[in-house]
Amino acid sequence: MTQAAATTQRANDVDKGWAWLVLVAVYSGIFLLSTSIFMCGVIYFALLTYYGENAAKTSVIGSLNSGLLSLLGPLVSIVMDTYSCRTSMLIGAILVTSSYVASAFVQNIDLLIFIFGVLGGTGNALVSVPFVVVLAYYFEKRKKFVIALSQAVIGLAMFVASPLTFFLLDRYALKGMFLMTAGITAQLCCIALLCRPNSRELQLQNDRKRERKKDGKITGCNSKGFVCFDCSLLLNAPFMLYLFSTTAWNFMLSVCLMHLPNFMLTKGKSDVDVTLIMTIFGICNTSGRFISAISFVTDKLDSLLIHVCCLGVSGALTISYPLYASMDGAEFAFAVVAGIFTGGSNSLMTPITLDFVGEDRISDAHGLEYFFCGLGFIAGPPVAGYMYEVTSSYHYSFMMSGAVLILGCILAVAGAYLLRRQKCRQEDNIDDATELSEQQQHLFIPGHVKRNDFKEV
């Protein structure tokens, strides 16, 4: 097949053809990777027992493994812009699988922090960030719905992860569980190979390089084709406020995922109870993602307003947890409501980002979005673990995470207000420009000036 024919075929793959195979591959990859990430909550308890370290230090392992997925978003954006989404995914899949294999043979917790936390988290980032970007390149008509639904797949992985981890730990112990999980993540290599660059991705890469070279944004290190991150997004005030709200939301979510299982165990719950609660949390989180995804079928609902409501309800529920913690079934009620409303915000991230920055800068914006999510995800578990060590109670840890989430809700409201002001100004400028153009055309109509002069006389 000639290069021209290959280009034509890739151009025809938007919304049809190869796009559907990419859709299946991306959804499968999201499910497998998310399952391995959500296993960290149960692995955390196993690591506490195996190494005998304190809660704060042990929680760093899982928080790095999960948080670096988001924190390295800008770096992954550079890799995607310089090479391709497929290259980033393939490198990440190799790193993730290697980290699980190496973790099975590590006896030092400090070394495990580096291998499982840092290397594994870096691999998670290189695989995860391109998933949504690939969908944005391959779909146009159903873009927002397909992207929102991809986040619902993460919810499916959430309630599969806990029972799977308990099963692997019971059958193969901690080291064997690492090796079995490596076999799961190895499938990501095959998935990455299916996500080939299409014409839209290649065209955007070329256009982006030309624009940055013209504007002087490519320095000597970029003479070999290395593309820098677009830092102009940091000047977008509404978008930045939204990003800070995602930091607060992921702070609270990471506390739930990492410490909720151990919280249940400290209250005397069995492994079966913990599995049931996390399964309920996963099912409700999935339901919230699906509900948010369905909201894109019609344009009647404001996605940013839904995001604000989800943060407000989740924050109020979490900060008031000590008031109803002693009631029967309180943990189940918390898992249901928190799962639904934290899941709703997940499906809205990329569609909201598209509203803020547009499709042309979605790669850089998505990486920045992941970075701010990672800040919250990494900070949450160690801070909550430290508060537990000091107070010997998880109540204060959850109250603190709820207060952070309320702050995030306020920031999201401010971002929504500034965004609407920007849109109103743009509409006013367009109206003024249109009116001025009509006046100029009216003045230059032949004979118009003469008639006006006669009237004045």
Tab-separated table of C-alpha atoms in Angstrom:
chain	number	residue	atom	x	y	z
A	1	MET	CA	0.000	0.000	0.000
A	2	THR	CA	1.397	3.436	-0.968
A	3	GLN	CA	1.811	6.263	1.527
A	4	ALA	CA	-1.006	8.266	-0.111
A	5	ALA	CA	-3.365	5.295	0.085
A	6	ALA	CA	-2.465	4.712	3.729
A	7	THR	CA	-3.128	8.382	4.531
A	8	THR	CA	-6.512	8.223	2.789
A	9	GLN	CA	-7.459	5.087	4.702
A	10	ARG	CA	-6.532	6.687	8.036
A	11	ALA	CA	-8.556	9.777	7.153
A	12	ASN	CA	-11.595	7.564	6.569
A	13	ASP	CA	-11.213	5.922	9.988
A	14	VAL	CA	-12.812	8.810	11.910
A	15	ASP	CA	-16.148	7.637	13.371
A	16	LYS	CA	-15.956	4.369	11.409
A	17	GLY	CA	-13.701	1.535	10.305
A	18	TRP	CA	-10.581	1.219	12.440
A	19	ALA	CA	-12.078	3.641	14.974
A	20	TRP	CA	-14.343	0.900	16.359
A	21	LEU	CA	-11.397	-1.450	16.888
A	22	VAL	CA	-9.546	1.363	18.639
A	23	LEU	CA	-12.642	1.939	20.798
A	24	VAL	CA	-12.679	-1.692	21.958
A	25	ALA	CA	-8.911	-1.640	22.535
A	26	VAL	CA	-9.010	1.582	24.556
A	27	TYR	CA	-11.937	0.442	26.705
A	28	SER	CA	-10.177	-2.874	27.366
A	29	GLY	CA	-6.949	-1.080	28.237
A	30	ILE	CA	-8.723	1.312	30.589
A	31	PHE	CA	-10.383	-1.625	32.350
A	32	LEU	CA	-7.149	-3.615	32.794
A	33	LEU	CA	-5.034	-0.655	33.896
A	34	SER	CA	-7.700	0.693	36.263
A	35	THR	CA	-8.115	-2.732	37.843
A	36	SER	CA	-4.398	-2.892	38.638
A	37	ILE	CA	-4.463	0.651	40.051
A	38	PHE	CA	-7.503	0.125	42.277
A	39	MET	CA	-5.887	-2.989	43.724
A	40	CYS	CA	-3.572	-0.675	45.687
A	41	GLY	CA	-6.129	-0.182	48.468
A	42	VAL	CA	-6.078	-3.867	49.441
A	43	ILE	CA	-2.366	-4.221	48.617
A	44	TYR	CA	-1.731	-1.410	51.122
A	45	PHE	CA	-3.114	-3.535	53.967
A	46	ALA	CA	-1.054	-6.540	52.802
A	47	LEU	CA	2.097	-4.378	52.729
A	48	LEU	CA	1.380	-3.131	56.263
A	49	THR	CA	1.308	-6.728	57.482
A	50	TYR	CA	4.300	-7.903	55.425
A	51	TYR	CA	6.777	-5.072	56.109
A	52	GLY	CA	5.490	-3.850	59.497
A	53	GLU	CA	6.065	-0.162	58.709
A	54	ASN	CA	3.848	2.734	59.814
A	55	ALA	CA	0.722	3.702	57.897
A	56	ALA	CA	2.067	6.985	56.489
A	57	LYS	CA	5.193	5.446	54.931
A	58	THR	CA	3.379	2.400	53.581
A	59	SER	CA	0.655	4.521	51.983
A	60	VAL	CA	3.320	6.401	49.991
A	61	ILE	CA	3.734	3.291	47.803
A	62	GLY	CA	0.150	3.228	46.625
A	63	SER	CA	-0.191	7.004	46.424
A	64	LEU	CA	2.857	7.257	44.138
A	65	ASN	CA	1.687	4.350	41.987
A	66	SER	CA	-1.726	5.949	41.534
A	67	GLY	CA	-0.800	9.620	41.809
A	68	LEU	CA	2.093	9.714	39.339
A	69	LEU	CA	-0.410	8.520	36.737
A	70	SER	CA	-1.840	12.016	36.935
A	71	LEU	CA	1.134	14.036	38.154
A	72	LEU	CA	3.213	13.240	35.062
A	73	GLY	CA	0.464	14.347	32.686
A	74	PRO	CA	2.446	17.264	31.154
A	75	LEU	CA	5.450	14.993	30.543
A	76	VAL	CA	3.224	12.450	28.816
A	77	SER	CA	1.761	15.244	26.678
A	78	ILE	CA	5.270	16.052	25.446
A	79	VAL	CA	5.864	12.390	24.587
A	80	MET	CA	2.545	12.194	22.714
A	81	ASP	CA	3.208	15.421	20.794
A	82	THR	CA	6.772	14.446	19.921
A	83	TYR	CA	6.163	10.830	18.951
A	84	SER	CA	2.613	9.453	19.152
A	85	CYS	CA	0.002	8.174	21.567
A	86	ARG	CA	0.860	4.603	20.610
A	87	THR	CA	4.552	5.067	21.460
A	88	SER	CA	3.693	6.499	24.866
A	89	MET	CA	1.306	3.630	25.620
A	90	LEU	CA	3.804	0.950	24.594
A	91	ILE	CA	6.630	2.371	26.723
A	92	GLY	CA	4.262	2.715	29.679
A	93	ALA	CA	2.964	-0.846	29.344
A	94	ILE	CA	6.522	-2.184	29.476
A	95	LEU	CA	7.307	-0.098	32.569
A	96	VAL	CA	4.138	-1.143	34.410
A	97	THR	CA	4.665	-4.839	33.736
A	98	SER	CA	8.347	-4.649	34.697
A	99	SER	CA	7.514	-2.886	37.973
A	100	TYR	CA	5.112	-5.656	39.034
A	101	VAL	CA	7.616	-8.374	38.142
A	102	ALA	CA	10.433	-6.640	40.050
A	103	SER	CA	8.197	-5.970	43.082
A	104	ALA	CA	7.774	-9.717	43.560
A	105	PHE	CA	11.477	-10.015	44.411
A	106	VAL	CA	11.983	-6.877	46.543
A	107	GLN	CA	12.534	-7.302	50.290
A	108	ASN	CA	13.163	-3.635	51.175
A	109	ILE	CA	10.211	-1.274	51.445
A	110	ASP	CA	12.308	1.745	50.420
A	111	LEU	CA	13.252	-0.008	47.191
A	112	LEU	CA	9.617	-1.015	46.721
A	113	ILE	CA	8.619	2.654	46.952
A	114	PHE	CA	10.896	3.366	43.990
A	115	ILE	CA	10.048	0.298	41.882
A	116	PHE	CA	6.325	-0.098	42.487
A	117	GLY	CA	5.627	3.537	43.342
A	118	VAL	CA	7.833	5.609	41.027
A	119	LEU	CA	8.497	3.288	38.065
A	120	GLY	CA	5.033	1.743	38.183
A	121	GLY	CA	3.393	5.159	38.519
A	122	THR	CA	5.397	6.507	35.576
A	123	GLY	CA	4.273	3.567	33.473
A	124	ASN	CA	0.665	4.115	34.528
A	125	ALA	CA	0.893	7.728	33.355
A	126	LEU	CA	2.402	6.867	29.972
A	127	VAL	CA	-0.382	4.346	29.342
A	128	SER	CA	-3.388	6.098	30.844
A	129	VAL	CA	-3.163	9.686	29.579
A	130	PRO	CA	-3.170	8.778	25.828
A	131	PHE	CA	-6.326	6.646	26.109
A	132	VAL	CA	-8.761	9.566	26.042
A	133	VAL	CA	-6.663	11.539	23.541
A	134	VAL	CA	-6.794	8.618	21.090
A	135	LEU	CA	-10.588	8.577	21.343
A	136	ALA	CA	-10.687	12.332	20.681
A	137	TYR	CA	-8.689	11.788	17.484
A	138	TYR	CA	-10.775	8.861	16.215
A	139	PHE	CA	-14.267	10.215	16.956
A	140	GLU	CA	-16.033	13.433	16.004
A	141	LYS	CA	-19.825	13.001	16.014
A	142	ARG	CA	-19.981	10.944	19.222
A	143	LYS	CA	-16.815	12.323	20.808
A	144	LYS	CA	-18.126	13.548	24.168
A	145	PHE	CA	-20.330	10.511	24.710
A	146	VAL	CA	-17.549	8.041	23.823
A	147	ILE	CA	-15.074	9.816	26.105
A	148	ALA	CA	-17.541	10.074	28.994
A	149	LEU	CA	-18.448	6.401	28.632
A	150	SER	CA	-14.759	5.468	28.748
A	151	GLN	CA	-14.643	6.874	32.272
A	152	ALA	CA	-17.563	4.633	33.206
A	153	VAL	CA	-15.376	1.642	32.345
A	154	ILE	CA	-13.092	2.718	35.187
A	155	GLY	CA	-15.990	2.212	37.570
A	156	LEU	CA	-16.362	-1.381	36.402
A	157	ALA	CA	-12.720	-1.958	37.287
A	158	MET	CA	-13.249	-0.404	40.694
A	159	PHE	CA	-15.547	-3.105	42.039
A	160	VAL	CA	-13.621	-5.922	40.319
A	161	ALA	CA	-10.302	-4.877	41.878
A	162	SER	CA	-10.983	-5.637	45.563
A	163	PRO	CA	-12.342	-9.209	45.249
A	164	LEU	CA	-9.663	-10.006	42.660
A	165	THR	CA	-6.903	-8.785	44.985
A	166	PHE	CA	-8.206	-10.783	47.961
A	167	PHE	CA	-8.438	-13.870	45.732
A	168	LEU	CA	-4.866	-13.495	44.456
A	169	LEU	CA	-3.505	-12.829	47.950
A	170	ASP	CA	-5.266	-15.883	49.386
A	171	ARG	CA	-4.175	-18.129	46.521
A	172	TYR	CA	-0.649	-16.889	45.729
A	173	ALA	CA	0.351	-14.592	48.675
A	174	LEU	CA	1.815	-11.110	48.168
A	175	LYS	CA	4.687	-12.006	45.834
A	176	GLY	CA	2.593	-14.286	43.673
A	177	MET	CA	-0.071	-11.602	43.435
A	178	PHE	CA	2.512	-9.195	41.972
A	179	LEU	CA	3.458	-11.734	39.290
A	180	MET	CA	-0.150	-12.486	38.382
A	181	THR	CA	-0.912	-8.774	38.076
A	182	ALA	CA	2.113	-8.420	35.797
A	183	GLY	CA	0.480	-10.939	33.483
A	184	ILE	CA	-2.651	-8.776	33.395
A	185	THR	CA	-0.796	-5.550	32.618
A	186	ALA	CA	1.291	-7.256	29.903
A	187	GLN	CA	-1.841	-7.266	27.730
A	188	LEU	CA	-1.506	-3.483	27.502
A	189	CYS	CA	1.387	-3.931	25.067
A	190	CYS	CA	-0.936	-5.584	22.538
A	191	ILE	CA	-3.579	-2.923	23.098
A	192	ALA	CA	-1.052	-0.136	22.484
A	193	LEU	CA	-0.096	-1.574	19.092
A	194	LEU	CA	-3.708	-1.291	17.890
A	195	CYS	CA	-3.900	2.463	18.601
A	196	ARG	CA	-2.036	3.609	15.500
A	197	PRO	CA	-1.872	7.358	14.714
A	198	ASN	CA	-4.576	8.486	12.303
A	199	SER	CA	-4.487	11.451	9.933
A	200	ARG	CA	-5.900	13.876	12.511
A	201	GLU	CA	-3.195	13.074	15.056
A	202	LEU	CA	-0.418	13.347	12.460
A	203	GLN	CA	-1.793	16.627	11.095
A	204	LEU	CA	-2.109	18.189	14.556
A	205	GLN	CA	1.452	17.149	15.406
A	206	ASN	CA	2.822	18.797	12.263
A	207	ASP	CA	0.758	21.961	12.726
A	208	ARG	CA	1.765	22.240	16.372
A	209	LYS	CA	5.458	21.924	15.578
A	210	ARG	CA	5.267	24.564	12.846
A	211	GLU	CA	3.393	27.019	15.057
A	212	ARG	CA	5.785	26.650	17.975
A	213	LYS	CA	8.818	26.937	15.757
A	214	LYS	CA	7.370	30.099	14.223
A	215	ASP	CA	6.598	31.610	17.637
A	216	GLY	CA	10.064	30.801	18.946
A	217	LYS	CA	8.863	28.185	21.409
A	218	ILE	CA	11.225	25.530	20.078
A	219	THR	CA	14.709	25.943	21.512
A	220	GLY	CA	17.995	24.283	20.675
A	221	CYS	CA	16.961	21.051	22.406
A	222	ASN	CA	13.986	20.861	20.071
A	223	SER	CA	16.003	20.942	16.885
A	224	LYS	CA	15.654	17.180	16.785
A	225	GLY	CA	11.877	17.411	16.729
A	226	PHE	CA	11.230	17.460	20.468
A	227	VAL	CA	8.103	19.456	21.279
A	228	CYS	CA	7.703	21.556	24.448
A	229	PHE	CA	4.632	21.771	26.640
A	230	ASP	CA	2.272	24.669	25.916
A	231	CYS	CA	2.497	26.699	29.139
A	232	SER	CA	0.041	29.333	27.891
A	233	LEU	CA	-2.719	27.154	29.352
A	234	LEU	CA	-1.545	28.252	32.801
A	235	LEU	CA	-2.805	31.762	31.989
A	236	ASN	CA	-6.361	30.524	31.439
A	237	ALA	CA	-7.856	31.547	34.809
A	238	PRO	CA	-11.200	29.680	34.554
A	239	PHE	CA	-9.436	26.497	33.460
A	240	MET	CA	-6.912	26.782	36.304
A	241	LEU	CA	-9.679	27.160	38.895
A	242	TYR	CA	-11.336	24.062	37.489
A	243	LEU	CA	-8.023	22.191	37.716
A	244	PHE	CA	-7.626	23.134	41.385
A	245	SER	CA	-11.124	21.779	42.015
A	246	THR	CA	-10.060	18.446	40.481
A	247	THR	CA	-7.073	18.425	42.858
A	248	ALA	CA	-9.421	18.687	45.840
A	249	TRP	CA	-11.736	16.028	44.432
A	250	ASN	CA	-8.880	13.538	43.863
A	251	PHE	CA	-7.538	14.283	47.344
A	252	MET	CA	-10.791	13.021	48.842
A	253	LEU	CA	-11.116	10.135	46.377
A	254	SER	CA	-7.601	8.844	47.102
A	255	VAL	CA	-8.314	8.860	50.838
A	256	CYS	CA	-11.403	6.722	50.244
A	257	LEU	CA	-9.697	4.250	47.916
A	258	MET	CA	-6.552	3.867	50.012
A	259	HIS	CA	-7.826	4.078	53.591
A	260	LEU	CA	-11.466	2.989	53.484
A	261	PRO	CA	-10.560	-0.759	53.412
A	262	ASN	CA	-8.206	-0.382	56.390
A	263	PHE	CA	-10.763	1.813	58.164
A	264	MET	CA	-13.302	-1.000	57.912
A	265	LEU	CA	-10.767	-3.523	59.223
A	266	THR	CA	-9.956	-1.316	62.247
A	267	LYS	CA	-13.687	-1.295	63.065
A	268	GLY	CA	-13.646	-5.093	63.258
A	269	LYS	CA	-15.049	-5.796	59.803
A	270	SER	CA	-14.013	-8.983	58.014
A	271	ASP	CA	-12.399	-9.307	54.590
A	272	VAL	CA	-15.816	-10.212	53.192
A	273	ASP	CA	-17.314	-6.992	54.582
A	274	VAL	CA	-14.476	-4.922	53.149
A	275	THR	CA	-14.905	-6.569	49.761
A	276	LEU	CA	-18.651	-5.923	49.880
A	277	ILE	CA	-18.225	-2.249	50.798
A	278	MET	CA	-15.612	-1.621	48.097
A	279	THR	CA	-17.777	-3.495	45.599
A	280	ILE	CA	-20.727	-1.268	46.503
A	281	PHE	CA	-18.486	1.776	46.166
A	282	GLY	CA	-17.361	0.563	42.740
A	283	ILE	CA	-20.883	-0.202	41.512
A	284	CYS	CA	-22.174	3.192	42.642
A	285	ASN	CA	-19.130	4.934	41.186
A	286	THR	CA	-19.820	3.191	37.881
A	287	SER	CA	-23.464	4.237	38.067
A	288	GLY	CA	-22.430	7.850	38.599
A	289	ARG	CA	-20.131	7.697	35.582
A	290	PHE	CA	-22.869	6.204	33.401
A	291	ILE	CA	-25.390	8.824	34.517
A	292	SER	CA	-22.933	11.599	33.657
A	293	ALA	CA	-22.171	9.979	30.306
A	294	ILE	CA	-25.876	9.791	29.451
A	295	SER	CA	-26.176	13.522	30.160
A	296	PHE	CA	-24.204	14.166	26.966
A	297	VAL	CA	-26.884	12.541	24.827
A	298	THR	CA	-28.831	15.781	25.250
A	299	ASP	CA	-27.332	19.260	25.526
A	300	LYS	CA	-29.830	20.406	28.152
A	301	LEU	CA	-27.546	19.768	31.157
A	302	ASP	CA	-24.521	21.913	31.991
A	303	SER	CA	-21.581	19.571	32.636
A	304	LEU	CA	-19.741	22.142	34.764
A	305	LEU	CA	-22.834	22.607	36.948
A	306	ILE	CA	-23.051	18.825	37.433
A	307	HIS	CA	-19.375	18.824	38.456
A	308	VAL	CA	-19.992	21.530	41.065
A	309	CYS	CA	-22.990	19.681	42.507
A	310	CYS	CA	-21.054	16.402	42.714
A	311	LEU	CA	-18.229	18.062	44.628
A	312	GLY	CA	-20.586	19.867	46.996
A	313	VAL	CA	-22.624	16.787	47.919
A	314	SER	CA	-19.527	14.582	48.330
A	315	GLY	CA	-17.805	17.195	50.493
A	316	ALA	CA	-20.811	17.683	52.762
A	317	LEU	CA	-21.234	13.918	53.165
A	318	THR	CA	-17.566	13.373	54.031
A	319	ILE	CA	-17.044	16.287	56.399
A	320	SER	CA	-20.133	15.278	58.405
A	321	TYR	CA	-19.161	11.594	58.616
A	322	PRO	CA	-18.503	11.603	62.421
A	323	LEU	CA	-22.140	12.646	62.952
A	324	TYR	CA	-23.497	9.374	61.569
A	325	ALA	CA	-20.465	7.057	61.805
A	326	SER	CA	-21.883	5.222	64.840
A	327	MET	CA	-25.161	4.380	63.099
A	328	ASP	CA	-25.763	0.897	61.711
A	329	GLY	CA	-24.807	0.655	58.061
A	330	ALA	CA	-23.139	4.096	58.039
A	331	GLU	CA	-20.192	2.832	56.012
A	332	PHE	CA	-22.533	1.345	53.412
A	333	ALA	CA	-24.464	4.611	53.089
A	334	PHE	CA	-21.202	6.502	52.729
A	335	ALA	CA	-19.975	4.082	50.048
A	336	VAL	CA	-23.217	4.469	48.066
A	337	VAL	CA	-23.465	8.262	48.055
A	338	ALA	CA	-19.730	8.979	47.803
A	339	GLY	CA	-19.394	6.417	45.022
A	340	ILE	CA	-22.166	7.957	42.914
A	341	PHE	CA	-21.049	11.572	43.227
A	342	THR	CA	-17.293	11.005	42.892
A	343	GLY	CA	-17.992	8.907	39.811
A	344	GLY	CA	-20.038	11.658	38.205
A	345	SER	CA	-17.104	14.070	38.091
A	346	ASN	CA	-14.866	11.456	36.460
A	347	SER	CA	-16.913	11.260	33.276
A	348	LEU	CA	-17.062	15.041	32.981
A	349	MET	CA	-13.347	15.872	33.034
A	350	THR	CA	-12.438	15.665	29.359
A	351	PRO	CA	-15.722	17.132	27.997
A	352	ILE	CA	-15.345	20.085	30.389
A	353	THR	CA	-11.727	20.505	29.296
A	354	LEU	CA	-12.858	20.606	25.660
A	355	ASP	CA	-15.208	23.457	26.578
A	356	PHE	CA	-12.347	25.366	28.213
A	357	VAL	CA	-9.574	24.966	25.609
A	358	GLY	CA	-10.984	23.330	22.452
A	359	GLU	CA	-9.790	20.291	20.531
A	360	ASP	CA	-6.546	21.753	19.142
A	361	ARG	CA	-4.927	21.901	22.589
A	362	ILE	CA	-6.626	18.882	24.129
A	363	SER	CA	-3.365	16.916	24.351
A	364	ASP	CA	-1.564	19.522	26.491
A	365	ALA	CA	-4.714	20.400	28.450
A	366	HIS	CA	-5.446	16.757	29.205
A	367	GLY	CA	-1.893	16.280	30.476
A	368	LEU	CA	-2.214	19.350	32.697
A	369	GLU	CA	-5.555	18.069	33.933
A	370	TYR	CA	-3.949	14.775	34.925
A	371	PHE	CA	-1.116	16.663	36.671
A	372	PHE	CA	-3.482	18.519	38.992
A	373	CYS	CA	-5.437	15.334	39.671
A	374	GLY	CA	-2.147	13.696	40.624
A	375	LEU	CA	-1.339	16.427	43.132
A	376	GLY	CA	-4.452	15.523	45.064
A	377	PHE	CA	-4.065	11.787	44.625
A	378	ILE	CA	-0.493	11.770	45.942
A	379	ALA	CA	-1.132	14.157	48.840
A	380	GLY	CA	-4.313	12.511	50.151
A	381	PRO	CA	-3.189	9.095	51.506
A	382	PRO	CA	-0.017	10.235	53.356
A	383	VAL	CA	-1.822	13.168	54.996
A	384	ALA	CA	-4.734	10.946	56.033
A	385	GLY	CA	-2.291	8.279	57.253
A	386	TYR	CA	-0.406	10.850	59.330
A	387	MET	CA	-3.623	12.107	60.912
A	388	TYR	CA	-4.553	8.523	61.756
A	389	GLU	CA	-1.167	7.972	63.433
A	390	VAL	CA	-1.624	11.143	65.499
A	391	THR	CA	-5.302	10.763	66.453
A	392	SER	CA	-5.702	6.950	66.251
A	393	SER	CA	-8.971	7.563	64.416
A	394	TYR	CA	-9.914	7.763	60.762
A	395	HIS	CA	-12.791	10.147	61.523
A	396	TYR	CA	-10.516	13.193	61.436
A	397	SER	CA	-8.902	11.995	58.228
A	398	PHE	CA	-12.249	11.842	56.457
A	399	MET	CA	-13.381	15.182	57.919
A	400	MET	CA	-10.212	16.805	56.615
A	401	SER	CA	-10.713	15.350	53.130
A	402	GLY	CA	-14.314	16.596	53.149
A	403	ALA	CA	-13.176	20.132	54.009
A	404	VAL	CA	-10.709	20.049	51.110
A	405	LEU	CA	-13.506	18.936	48.789
A	406	ILE	CA	-15.770	21.805	49.903
A	407	LEU	CA	-12.936	24.188	49.013
A	408	GLY	CA	-12.704	22.534	45.597
A	409	CYS	CA	-16.426	23.072	45.074
A	410	ILE	CA	-16.008	26.801	45.764
A	411	LEU	CA	-13.129	26.998	43.262
A	412	ALA	CA	-15.224	25.223	40.632
A	413	VAL	CA	-18.019	27.764	41.111
A	414	ALA	CA	-15.518	30.594	40.627
A	415	GLY	CA	-14.179	28.938	37.472
A	416	ALA	CA	-17.674	28.533	36.053
A	417	TYR	CA	-18.425	32.203	36.751
A	418	LEU	CA	-15.257	33.396	34.981
A	419	LEU	CA	-15.909	31.100	32.024
A	420	ARG	CA	-19.388	32.535	31.512
A	421	ARG	CA	-18.020	36.076	31.751
A	422	GLN	CA	-15.469	35.242	29.060
A	423	LYS	CA	-18.149	33.816	26.788
A	424	CYS	CA	-20.360	36.881	27.307
A	425	ARG	CA	-17.471	39.182	26.429
A	426	GLN	CA	-16.712	37.187	23.298
A	427	GLU	CA	-20.364	37.348	22.241
A	428	ASP	CA	-20.449	41.108	22.882
A	429	ASN	CA	-17.274	41.592	20.843
A	430	ILE	CA	-18.754	39.580	17.978
A	431	ASP	CA	-21.966	41.629	18.105
A	432	ASP	CA	-20.011	44.907	18.157
A	433	ALA	CA	-17.858	43.796	15.235
A	434	THR	CA	-20.936	42.751	13.263
A	435	GLU	CA	-22.697	46.052	13.963
A	436	LEU	CA	-19.610	48.058	12.981
A	437	SER	CA	-19.269	46.095	9.754
A	438	GLU	CA	-22.917	46.737	8.885
A	439	GLN	CA	-22.495	50.462	9.558
A	440	GLN	CA	-19.436	50.643	7.325
A	441	GLN	CA	-21.234	48.831	4.526
A	442	HIS	CA	-24.219	51.189	4.925
A	443	LEU	CA	-22.035	54.308	4.728
A	444	PHE	CA	-20.431	53.235	1.466
A	445	ILE	CA	-23.687	52.609	-0.408
A	446	PRO	CA	-23.594	54.795	-3.585
A	447	GLY	CA	-25.603	57.971	-3.155
A	448	HIS	CA	-26.140	57.459	0.554
A	449	VAL	CA	-23.937	60.352	1.663
A	450	LYS	CA	-25.566	62.754	-0.773
A	451	ARG	CA	-29.061	61.983	0.421
A	452	ASN	CA	-28.045	62.548	4.024
A	453	ASP	CA	-26.425	65.849	3.106
A	454	PHE	CA	-29.597	67.032	1.333
A	455	LYS	CA	-31.681	66.136	4.385
A	456	GLU	CA	-29.417	68.111	6.676
A	457	VAL	CA	-29.621	71.158	4.353
